[in-house]
């Protein structure tokens, strides 16, 4: 038996002449802002309900508890416990992250430029001691290396407290700044820093300036964003010459710059916001003089181009093409070093790094031959360098970190991910398939399976999807996936519309009034895997989180018969109610992604047509595991709670339907690296249970 749902009067409202009945509105905490910062103030009745659900879930999964323990041991055994990152040089020093044996939290360390003489600047394990939740935010050293601005969150609500530490003594100064986003940017004087404050609705809305040693209440407001639909951020150009203040939503950006040598100056606007136009700034201070290098989609450059502008005349009217737009080649990022411009781009679904000499415009690319792989680059701290650091992996190849000389084109392997329990890439196969979609498009699907897995329809499949905000899911190495693959699963990623795997168009065709393409693409990918006998109908376990959790709710309504089970992590399933509530943290900035149902009846009708909670029907649903976080400011805990309650009351079958709420964490789940693996092990145990693979 599942926990009883208290009889409550439904909440009834209307919008655009449509009556909206919310039967489970009582699960929503009216004081959610307070709960985010102090979970103990949660209503007693709601707490009791969530805890009863957790107890029911534990009981329902008791038969696979030993399996979950085994899985956890496997997952932990694939992690090098005393792992260390590659030192990143900055002047006379290098900085990196490391872990110690049995340590849950990272350590921030510093040494000489060559990595010798290690000194621990922050010990995450010591800082987390006695706390149910702890996560380090940014750890940013001052230009003179004397101070470290660091931040932490001890609730999971993403309100980070910023502190200043002396690197020589390890002592924190009296400066303590609450309610920040977790990062800080130093001016070049080594005593002034910039940070972003979250408002009462958890929106990053204000850029502040702090001088070390002065009262926090005296901090100056540098920029206040007037539009509740825009978030602000603060950064710095690779040259170190300019502080960047960025205002943005999901489709529009606006940037102001401030001379990093004169932190009390007035920020200058680059180009005023123009709906649908995005741009990002870096600074060229070497060859070619003093100019901004701008990555933008202006002037119809849907897949982005790179332009330049004089520092003293940076407006759009003076932008000059440097790397012109080419349809189908999506430029993801661009970084300027003294003599080189480096861009990360994707074409035909695969990434590559392109390096351009600034003096003559000659270019060369770093690319790889596998069918599917992941490629990323790190900017590092230095501007006057010919060394670029990048990371490569595939679904069979563990992560490898390279230092690449942009002049000689020589690469040095600095680190290869170790799998202590062993990993033989030859035992696994990775492939890229193209699944036909409902409208003639083809959806890339990345596969990983063991070499001896039969492809006759008998293998179960874990099919992962996301498909929102233009986020592309890389075909990267996952030690966690191996526990399923070694038990006969095919592990698959559906690169559905709403991401940018096939260019910006792929994103555009999976958002707002085309959002249902995302869901239909996922169903098409599942059907193609069945048709190709990679798996079979009713043998697929679907998984997605956050906006990918919305995907899980939608496909559960659309095609429940395809799935053996569904894992929905922090699922955004109450889409209509959330988009109608402009007091929630993400609602106004989300309207460009989903549409504004408050102002637009067409948007209201469209969201209502697919919102998972609003479309639960009297039908047989597959087993579902829904997971939430009590202090989650992104997908509030009541979304999965309401969804599960409505499913239980409406469905026509009695398949396993579980709600699991982390009462000590938020959107990202448990903060410790091993605690997080316990959550993965639980999910995998559920997948194996519903797929009938627990013997």
XYZ file of C-alpha atoms in Angstrom:
695
model
C 0.000 0.000 0.000
C 1.186 3.489 -0.796
C 0.794 6.345 1.703
C -2.751 7.717 1.856
C -3.412 11.094 0.305
C -5.253 13.421 2.651
C -8.627 14.540 1.382
C -8.286 18.161 0.388
C -10.428 20.641 -1.423
C -8.959 21.150 -4.915
C -7.611 24.539 -5.881
C -9.682 26.002 -8.697
C -8.620 28.956 -10.819
C -9.083 30.134 -14.374
C -7.004 31.639 -17.151
C -8.084 32.717 -20.626
C -11.593 31.516 -19.789
C -10.399 28.002 -18.964
C -11.060 26.482 -15.557
C -7.953 24.959 -13.960
C -8.478 22.357 -11.247
C -5.400 21.439 -9.202
C -6.340 18.513 -6.948
C -2.988 18.321 -5.176
C -2.120 21.979 -4.718
C -1.942 21.377 -0.953
C 1.456 19.687 -1.449
C 2.933 23.061 -2.420
C 4.595 24.946 0.450
C 3.225 28.470 0.586
C 6.426 29.599 2.300
C 8.724 28.011 -0.273
C 11.234 30.907 -0.095
C 11.748 30.163 3.593
C 11.926 26.403 3.009
C 14.741 26.906 0.499
C 16.874 28.521 3.195
C 15.620 26.564 6.218
C 14.009 23.181 5.451
C 12.825 22.808 9.058
C 10.035 25.339 8.434
C 8.265 23.004 6.000
C 4.623 22.393 6.905
C 4.388 19.360 9.213
C 1.676 17.672 7.176
C 3.646 17.959 3.951
C 6.812 16.709 5.646
C 4.958 13.713 7.062
C 3.559 12.907 3.635
C 6.966 13.056 1.915
C 8.591 10.980 4.636
C 5.814 8.397 4.376
C 6.382 8.221 0.626
C 10.113 7.703 1.235
C 9.337 4.879 3.655
C 6.982 3.265 1.127
C 9.629 3.532 -1.600
C 12.226 1.932 0.653
C 9.846 -0.924 1.429
C 8.912 -1.413 -2.225
C 12.610 -1.606 -3.171
C 13.612 -3.839 -0.245
C 13.939 -6.893 -2.503
C 16.679 -5.177 -4.517
C 18.404 -3.456 -1.594
C 21.259 -6.023 -1.692
C 21.569 -5.400 -5.435
C 21.758 -1.639 -4.823
C 24.559 -2.297 -2.311
C 26.402 -4.385 -4.900
C 25.927 -1.709 -7.536
C 27.226 0.955 -5.175
C 30.357 -1.085 -4.522
C 30.866 -1.444 -8.279
C 30.364 2.247 -8.952
C 32.684 3.220 -6.123
C 35.256 0.697 -7.310
C 35.496 2.462 -10.664
C 36.490 5.752 -9.048
C 40.090 6.518 -8.186
C 39.587 7.643 -4.620
C 42.783 9.666 -4.281
C 42.236 11.328 -7.624
C 43.804 14.611 -8.664
C 43.204 17.056 -11.485
C 45.929 18.364 -13.748
C 47.565 21.497 -12.275
C 46.584 24.651 -14.171
C 49.385 27.241 -14.266
C 48.997 30.922 -13.491
C 52.248 32.857 -13.184
C 54.456 31.334 -10.496
C 51.712 29.018 -9.244
C 49.401 26.223 -10.357
C 45.953 25.418 -8.992
C 43.974 22.192 -9.094
C 41.350 20.002 -7.437
C 42.047 16.710 -5.710
C 40.283 14.072 -3.635
C 41.580 11.931 -0.792
C 40.825 8.304 0.082
C 37.206 7.984 1.295
C 36.737 11.747 0.945
C 33.322 12.912 -0.214
C 34.327 16.499 -0.993
C 37.043 18.085 -3.158
C 40.169 19.846 -1.936
C 41.370 23.031 -3.624
C 45.158 23.007 -3.731
C 48.003 25.176 -4.975
C 51.623 24.474 -5.774
C 54.545 25.839 -7.702
C 54.055 26.266 -11.432
C 55.405 22.762 -12.033
C 52.893 21.328 -9.542
C 55.367 20.713 -6.734
C 55.029 21.936 -3.144
C 51.312 21.257 -2.794
C 49.404 23.397 -0.267
C 45.744 22.789 0.599
C 43.775 26.030 0.292
C 40.327 24.541 0.973
C 39.520 21.171 2.507
C 35.964 20.372 1.492
C 35.774 17.366 3.806
C 36.639 19.459 6.869
C 34.232 22.203 5.832
C 31.411 19.679 5.316
C 31.874 17.924 8.647
C 28.620 17.675 10.578
C 26.479 18.983 7.708
C 23.750 16.951 6.008
C 24.510 18.830 2.791
C 27.569 20.735 1.625
C 28.716 21.893 -1.796
C 31.636 24.114 -2.702
C 30.918 26.861 -5.196
C 33.614 28.931 -6.841
C 37.184 29.183 -5.576
C 38.744 32.170 -7.328
C 42.206 33.471 -6.470
C 43.138 37.141 -6.683
C 45.565 38.257 -9.424
C 48.355 38.615 -6.855
C 47.568 35.146 -5.418
C 47.206 36.519 -1.844
C 43.490 35.897 -1.447
C 40.945 33.254 -2.365
C 37.252 34.060 -2.788
C 35.338 30.872 -2.079
C 31.686 29.991 -1.615
C 29.606 27.180 -0.199
C 25.971 26.071 0.050
C 24.873 23.982 3.052
C 21.179 23.590 2.165
C 21.082 22.526 -1.479
C 19.069 25.633 -2.306
C 21.911 27.243 -4.307
C 22.177 30.227 -1.998
C 25.957 30.408 -1.661
C 27.790 32.288 1.076
C 30.944 33.965 -0.224
C 34.046 34.249 1.967
C 37.611 35.534 1.564
C 40.608 33.446 2.658
C 44.273 34.396 3.005
C 46.259 31.891 0.971
C 49.379 32.304 3.144
C 47.666 31.553 6.471
C 44.511 29.657 5.515
C 42.476 32.047 7.653
C 39.150 33.460 6.528
C 38.751 37.202 6.882
C 35.655 38.810 8.327
C 34.118 39.359 4.898
C 31.081 37.065 4.638
C 28.514 37.629 1.896
C 25.305 35.543 1.895
C 22.803 34.844 -0.916
C 25.280 34.870 -3.804
C 25.379 32.690 -6.917
C 28.670 31.183 -5.738
C 31.269 32.846 -7.943
C 33.353 35.995 -7.790
C 35.533 37.966 -10.187
C 38.560 39.936 -9.039
C 39.580 43.344 -10.315
C 43.276 43.665 -11.082
C 44.037 45.514 -7.840
C 43.668 42.237 -5.909
C 41.324 43.760 -3.331
C 38.126 44.501 -5.228
C 35.796 41.748 -6.310
C 32.450 41.523 -8.083
C 29.672 39.073 -7.292
C 25.975 38.458 -7.992
C 23.192 38.526 -5.392
C 20.034 36.399 -5.556
C 16.808 38.248 -4.827
C 13.862 36.991 -2.751
C 12.630 34.962 -5.727
C 16.053 33.325 -6.148
C 16.880 35.296 -9.295
C 20.418 36.528 -9.913
C 19.485 40.152 -10.402
C 22.209 42.388 -8.991
C 25.968 42.749 -9.529
C 27.768 44.074 -6.459
C 31.288 45.398 -5.798
C 33.098 44.572 -2.566
C 36.426 45.843 -1.263
C 38.162 43.333 0.982
C 38.094 44.398 4.619
C 35.165 46.794 4.300
C 31.642 46.150 5.667
C 29.498 44.072 3.316
C 26.570 46.416 3.900
C 28.647 49.154 2.234
C 29.055 47.175 -0.998
C 28.125 49.159 -4.093
C 25.509 48.104 -6.616
C 27.231 48.038 -9.993
C 24.264 46.859 -12.031
C 20.632 46.065 -11.183
C 18.648 44.143 -13.793
C 15.169 45.695 -14.085
C 13.591 42.843 -16.072
C 12.482 39.860 -13.944
C 12.845 37.713 -17.062
C 16.615 38.291 -17.252
C 19.408 36.856 -15.127
C 22.761 38.544 -14.620
C 26.260 37.123 -14.372
C 29.762 38.487 -14.050
C 32.987 37.329 -15.708
C 36.313 38.469 -17.094
C 37.985 38.379 -20.479
C 40.858 35.943 -21.024
C 43.175 38.942 -21.382
C 42.299 40.016 -17.829
C 41.636 43.532 -19.030
C 37.827 43.713 -18.789
C 35.127 42.741 -16.296
C 31.992 41.485 -18.082
C 28.454 42.011 -16.786
C 26.064 39.799 -18.700
C 22.257 40.067 -18.739
C 20.447 37.259 -20.524
C 17.466 35.025 -20.895
C 17.327 31.936 -23.112
C 17.430 33.829 -26.407
C 18.671 37.367 -25.785
C 21.800 38.820 -24.209
C 23.229 42.195 -23.311
C 26.776 42.830 -22.037
C 28.463 45.689 -20.259
C 32.223 45.968 -19.795
C 34.280 47.584 -17.072
C 38.019 48.260 -17.096
C 39.503 45.712 -14.670
C 42.211 48.237 -13.724
C 39.571 50.779 -12.685
C 36.909 48.838 -10.754
C 34.999 51.916 -9.582
C 34.361 53.058 -13.139
C 31.051 52.986 -14.969
C 30.240 49.885 -17.048
C 29.888 50.510 -20.786
C 27.184 48.863 -22.857
C 28.413 46.839 -25.848
C 25.105 46.542 -27.701
C 21.552 46.965 -26.353
C 19.389 43.864 -26.040
C 17.512 42.915 -29.159
C 15.072 40.039 -28.769
C 16.531 36.865 -30.238
C 20.068 38.231 -30.558
C 22.755 36.602 -28.413
C 26.374 37.614 -28.110
C 29.413 36.882 -25.965
C 32.604 38.902 -25.567
C 36.319 38.227 -25.382
C 39.220 40.615 -25.858
C 42.137 40.613 -28.281
C 45.137 42.430 -26.820
C 47.964 40.821 -28.772
C 48.349 40.735 -32.541
C 45.951 43.129 -34.267
C 45.734 45.578 -31.427
C 43.017 46.316 -28.936
C 39.628 44.980 -30.027
C 36.720 42.882 -28.856
C 36.052 39.475 -30.369
C 32.329 38.696 -30.301
C 30.500 35.401 -30.807
C 26.972 36.172 -32.005
C 23.922 35.064 -33.956
C 23.190 38.622 -35.121
C 22.136 39.340 -38.695
C 20.553 35.943 -39.199
C 23.656 33.946 -38.242
C 21.587 31.184 -36.654
C 24.583 28.888 -36.127
C 26.671 31.861 -34.926
C 29.607 33.748 -36.339
C 32.579 35.607 -34.856
C 32.969 39.338 -35.377
C 35.317 42.027 -34.110
C 34.771 45.576 -32.887
C 37.015 48.368 -31.646
C 37.080 48.685 -27.869
C 36.160 52.366 -28.050
C 33.328 51.739 -30.580
C 31.872 48.308 -29.803
C 28.298 48.792 -31.038
C 26.684 46.491 -33.601
C 27.063 49.052 -36.339
C 30.833 48.526 -36.238
C 30.932 44.726 -36.067
C 33.120 43.153 -38.744
C 33.027 39.458 -39.653
C 36.096 37.475 -38.675
C 34.672 33.950 -38.937
C 31.541 34.225 -41.100
C 28.368 32.264 -40.495
C 28.128 28.855 -42.154
C 24.826 27.035 -41.918
C 25.104 23.693 -40.145
C 28.360 24.558 -38.372
C 27.390 25.627 -34.874
C 30.068 27.644 -33.079
C 29.681 26.826 -29.407
C 32.371 28.994 -27.816
C 35.378 31.135 -28.657
C 38.422 32.127 -26.592
C 41.143 34.612 -27.497
C 44.765 34.096 -26.476
C 47.560 36.508 -27.333
C 48.299 35.023 -30.761
C 45.425 32.613 -31.325
C 41.653 32.440 -31.519
C 40.244 29.069 -30.473
C 36.700 27.995 -31.158
C 34.735 24.893 -30.249
C 32.199 24.002 -32.911
C 29.926 21.154 -33.903
C 29.012 19.910 -37.354
C 27.136 16.740 -38.302
C 26.629 16.086 -34.603
C 30.348 15.864 -33.780
C 32.521 18.487 -32.044
C 35.915 19.791 -33.080
C 38.342 22.457 -31.939
C 39.571 24.954 -34.526
C 42.646 27.111 -33.914
C 43.254 30.295 -35.872
C 46.473 32.296 -35.933
C 45.546 35.927 -35.517
C 48.421 37.286 -37.612
C 47.609 35.450 -40.851
C 44.194 33.818 -40.356
C 45.502 30.282 -40.944
C 43.377 27.606 -39.269
C 43.696 23.973 -38.308
C 41.332 21.628 -36.489
C 41.625 19.023 -33.769
C 39.197 16.209 -34.517
C 38.851 12.497 -33.856
C 37.732 9.463 -35.807
C 35.292 7.620 -33.530
C 31.632 7.531 -34.524
C 30.583 9.344 -31.360
C 32.718 11.203 -28.851
C 32.885 14.155 -26.476
C 35.344 17.024 -26.779
C 35.788 20.009 -24.491
C 38.377 22.679 -23.854
C 39.568 24.597 -20.822
C 40.537 28.261 -21.087
C 42.922 28.116 -18.141
C 44.125 31.234 -16.364
C 46.727 32.582 -18.788
C 46.446 34.787 -21.864
C 50.045 34.872 -23.132
C 50.379 31.175 -23.882
C 50.493 28.774 -26.806
C 49.150 25.895 -24.702
C 45.535 24.831 -24.990
C 44.096 22.190 -22.689
C 41.345 19.943 -23.989
C 39.542 16.807 -22.863
C 38.477 13.884 -25.017
C 36.405 10.794 -24.289
C 33.947 8.473 -25.969
C 31.413 6.037 -24.621
C 34.152 3.359 -24.601
C 37.230 5.531 -24.038
C 37.902 6.983 -20.566
C 38.495 10.720 -20.338
C 41.909 11.969 -21.475
C 43.316 15.429 -20.764
C 45.767 16.836 -23.291
C 47.944 19.926 -23.411
C 48.182 21.026 -27.029
C 50.787 23.419 -28.419
C 48.914 25.661 -30.835
C 52.127 26.489 -32.716
C 53.896 23.124 -33.012
C 50.611 21.151 -33.005
C 52.098 18.673 -30.568
C 49.853 17.178 -27.933
C 50.909 15.856 -24.544
C 48.700 13.465 -22.587
C 48.516 14.953 -19.087
C 46.011 12.575 -17.553
C 43.968 9.510 -18.424
C 40.991 8.588 -16.304
C 41.806 5.557 -14.197
C 39.243 2.847 -13.525
C 40.713 1.039 -10.499
C 38.480 -2.015 -10.894
C 39.572 -2.324 -14.522
C 38.216 -1.361 -17.926
C 38.898 -2.949 -21.311
C 37.519 -0.757 -24.117
C 37.742 -3.693 -26.511
C 34.927 -5.404 -24.596
C 32.472 -2.665 -25.584
C 30.967 -1.246 -28.746
C 29.898 2.342 -29.366
C 27.761 3.294 -32.344
C 25.802 6.219 -33.733
C 22.447 5.476 -35.364
C 20.001 7.831 -37.065
C 16.378 7.197 -36.136
C 13.646 8.410 -38.541
C 11.361 10.934 -36.858
C 7.667 11.537 -37.454
C 8.274 14.414 -39.883
C 11.177 13.107 -41.962
C 13.972 14.326 -39.697
C 16.536 11.885 -38.355
C 17.407 11.733 -34.656
C 20.986 10.781 -33.673
C 21.156 7.991 -31.114
C 24.437 7.060 -29.405
C 24.783 3.461 -28.234
C 27.036 1.600 -25.834
C 26.824 -2.137 -25.257
C 29.035 -5.095 -24.421
C 30.620 -6.888 -27.328
C 28.716 -10.098 -26.525
C 25.285 -8.487 -26.065
C 22.815 -10.147 -28.452
C 21.119 -7.682 -30.799
C 18.055 -9.812 -31.423
C 15.537 -7.813 -29.409
C 16.182 -9.649 -26.166
C 18.405 -6.996 -24.544
C 16.889 -4.402 -22.231
C 17.795 -0.777 -22.947
C 18.316 2.323 -20.825
C 17.330 5.226 -23.075
C 18.375 8.649 -21.787
C 17.044 11.958 -23.075
C 17.018 15.675 -22.261
C 16.154 17.947 -25.192
C 15.794 21.475 -23.804
C 17.587 24.842 -23.550
C 19.871 23.963 -26.452
C 21.880 21.643 -24.194
C 23.602 18.869 -26.114
C 24.223 15.569 -24.340
C 27.768 14.411 -25.117
C 28.595 10.843 -26.034
C 31.150 10.739 -23.234
C 32.593 8.019 -21.041
C 30.477 7.030 -18.040
C 31.748 4.561 -15.486
C 28.220 4.436 -14.087
C 26.711 3.152 -17.341
C 29.016 0.118 -17.263
C 27.066 -1.461 -14.385
C 24.029 -1.720 -16.649
C 25.964 -2.610 -19.779
C 27.823 -5.402 -17.987
C 24.423 -6.860 -17.052
C 23.242 -7.023 -20.648
C 21.711 -3.575 -21.114
C 22.168 -1.407 -24.163
C 22.857 2.133 -22.944
C 21.484 4.707 -25.384
C 21.314 8.497 -25.612
C 18.655 10.038 -27.835
C 19.937 13.394 -29.139
C 16.464 14.818 -29.603
C 15.298 18.228 -30.736
C 15.573 20.918 -28.107
C 19.339 20.321 -27.914
C 21.860 21.633 -30.431
C 23.401 18.373 -31.605
C 22.451 19.190 -35.207
C 22.886 22.945 -34.995
C 20.814 25.801 -33.628
C 17.914 24.753 -35.834
C 17.705 21.530 -33.804
C 17.119 23.663 -30.723
C 14.659 26.014 -32.399
C 12.536 23.102 -33.591
C 12.237 21.681 -30.082
C 11.097 24.697 -28.102
C 8.031 26.903 -27.561
C 5.315 26.022 -30.090
C 7.381 23.111 -31.425
C 8.121 21.551 -28.044
C 6.255 18.345 -28.767
C 8.926 17.495 -31.374
C 11.186 16.757 -28.391
C 8.806 14.123 -27.056
C 7.981 12.637 -30.440
C 11.697 12.367 -31.273
C 12.274 10.346 -28.098
C 9.405 8.018 -28.964
C 10.781 7.704 -32.512
C 14.212 6.803 -31.134
C 12.637 4.116 -28.935
C 10.602 2.728 -31.825
C 13.669 2.619 -34.093
C 15.685 0.717 -31.482
C 12.817 -1.771 -31.342
C 12.586 -1.998 -35.149
C 16.350 -2.596 -35.425
C 16.114 -5.305 -32.728
C 18.512 -3.421 -30.475
C 15.811 -3.990 -27.858
C 12.103 -4.757 -27.765
C 8.806 -3.146 -26.902
C 8.371 -3.094 -23.144
C 12.111 -3.639 -22.597
C 13.142 0.030 -22.514
C 13.779 1.927 -19.283
C 13.582 5.654 -20.012
C 15.570 8.145 -17.930
C 15.691 11.922 -17.786
C 16.087 14.683 -15.235
C 14.814 18.237 -14.765
C 13.543 19.302 -18.210
C 14.418 15.738 -19.197
C 12.041 14.715 -16.412
C 9.320 16.656 -18.204
C 10.205 14.530 -21.229
C 9.690 11.431 -19.081
C 6.258 12.610 -18.014
C 5.270 13.450 -21.573
C 6.328 10.112 -23.090
C 4.655 8.261 -20.209
C 1.412 9.888 -21.351
C 2.115 9.450 -25.072
C 3.481 5.905 -25.361
C 3.452 4.084 -22.018
C 3.411 0.685 -23.717
C 6.977 1.129 -25.000
C 8.588 1.248 -21.581
C 9.467 -1.292 -18.922
C 9.921 1.626 -16.554
C 10.672 5.333 -16.270
C 13.203 7.101 -14.037
C 12.265 10.785 -13.678
C 14.833 12.760 -11.666
C 13.689 16.160 -10.338
C 11.088 16.151 -13.116
C 9.621 19.407 -14.405
C 6.149 17.921 -14.823
C 3.798 20.662 -13.574
C 4.672 22.906 -16.494
C 1.467 24.891 -16.848
C 1.072 25.773 -13.166
C 4.741 26.729 -12.906
C 4.683 28.935 -15.998
C 1.551 30.636 -14.659
C 3.267 31.532 -11.358
C 5.611 34.448 -11.972
C 6.830 34.458 -8.348
C 8.709 31.173 -8.805
C 12.468 31.520 -9.383
C 12.702 30.463 -13.001
C 9.305 31.356 -14.422
C 9.869 34.745 -16.143
C 13.276 33.744 -17.597
C 11.678 30.513 -18.852
C 8.978 32.131 -20.956
C 11.240 32.437 -24.022
C 11.791 28.669 -23.785
C 8.211 27.503 -23.272
C 6.017 30.516 -24.027
C 4.173 32.826 -21.642
C 0.774 31.315 -20.785
C -0.144 34.346 -18.675
C -0.075 36.782 -21.593
C -0.617 34.458 -24.555
C -3.661 32.188 -24.875
C -2.012 30.200 -27.665
C 0.937 29.482 -25.380
C -1.481 28.546 -22.597
C -3.333 26.106 -24.835
C -0.151 24.567 -26.219
C 1.530 24.053 -22.831
C -1.720 22.654 -21.464
C -1.759 20.151 -24.328
C 1.497 18.482 -23.225
C 2.140 19.415 -19.573
C 2.603 15.953 -17.993
C 0.618 16.645 -14.813
C -2.309 18.091 -16.764
C -2.437 15.164 -19.187
C -2.430 12.204 -16.826
C -5.190 9.887 -18.075
C -7.037 6.757 -17.039
C -4.666 4.298 -18.689
C -2.042 1.739 -17.755
C 1.281 3.396 -16.931
C 4.654 1.644 -16.690
C 6.554 1.484 -13.394
C 7.795 4.973 -12.499
C 10.428 6.234 -10.059
C 10.053 9.990 -9.468
C 12.723 11.774 -7.438
C 12.740 15.275 -5.966
C 14.821 17.483 -3.684
C 13.231 19.399 -0.821
C 15.317 22.570 -1.278
C 15.347 22.510 -5.066
C 14.827 26.068 -6.419
C 14.705 24.920 -10.040
C 12.143 22.131 -9.971
C 10.308 22.484 -6.681
C 9.764 19.286 -4.711
C 5.974 19.464 -5.100
C 6.105 18.862 -8.854
C 7.033 15.160 -8.636
C 4.885 14.810 -5.499
C 1.763 16.152 -7.224
C 2.464 14.115 -10.357
C 2.772 10.830 -8.489
C -0.375 11.584 -6.473
C -2.374 12.239 -9.635
C -0.979 9.164 -11.394
C -1.991 6.987 -8.449
C -5.516 8.386 -8.430
C -6.047 8.181 -12.199
C -4.226 5.195 -13.713
C -5.965 1.899 -14.421
C -3.208 -0.484 -13.311
C -1.073 -1.017 -10.222
C 2.478 -0.953 -11.619
C 5.221 0.168 -9.256
C 4.914 3.923 -8.726
C 7.427 5.475 -6.356
C 8.193 8.954 -5.023
C 11.571 9.534 -3.387
C 12.379 12.989 -1.989
C 15.847 13.880 -0.753
C 15.008 15.817 2.412
C 18.560 17.191 2.701
C 19.330 18.330 -0.859
C 18.146 20.275 -3.880
C 18.307 20.029 -7.665
C 21.652 18.262 -7.968
C 20.892 15.609 -5.366
C 23.405 14.490 -2.772
C 26.547 16.625 -2.762
C 29.205 14.075 -1.788
C 30.757 12.063 -4.620
C 29.961 8.714 -2.936
C 26.559 9.836 -1.650
C 25.685 10.673 -5.239
C 26.731 7.167 -6.305
C 24.283 5.720 -3.786
C 21.523 7.562 -5.663
C 22.755 6.190 -8.997
C 22.899 2.668 -7.544
C 19.296 3.018 -6.359
C 18.196 4.125 -9.841
C 20.046 1.262 -11.511
C 18.492 -1.204 -9.060
C 15.066 0.114 -10.081
C 15.978 -0.247 -13.778
C 17.172 -3.816 -13.297
C 14.087 -4.661 -11.212
C 11.549 -3.462 -13.777
C 13.538 -4.993 -16.641
C 13.567 -8.367 -14.892
C 17.373 -8.510 -14.657
C 17.821 -9.011 -10.917
C 18.595 -12.722 -11.039
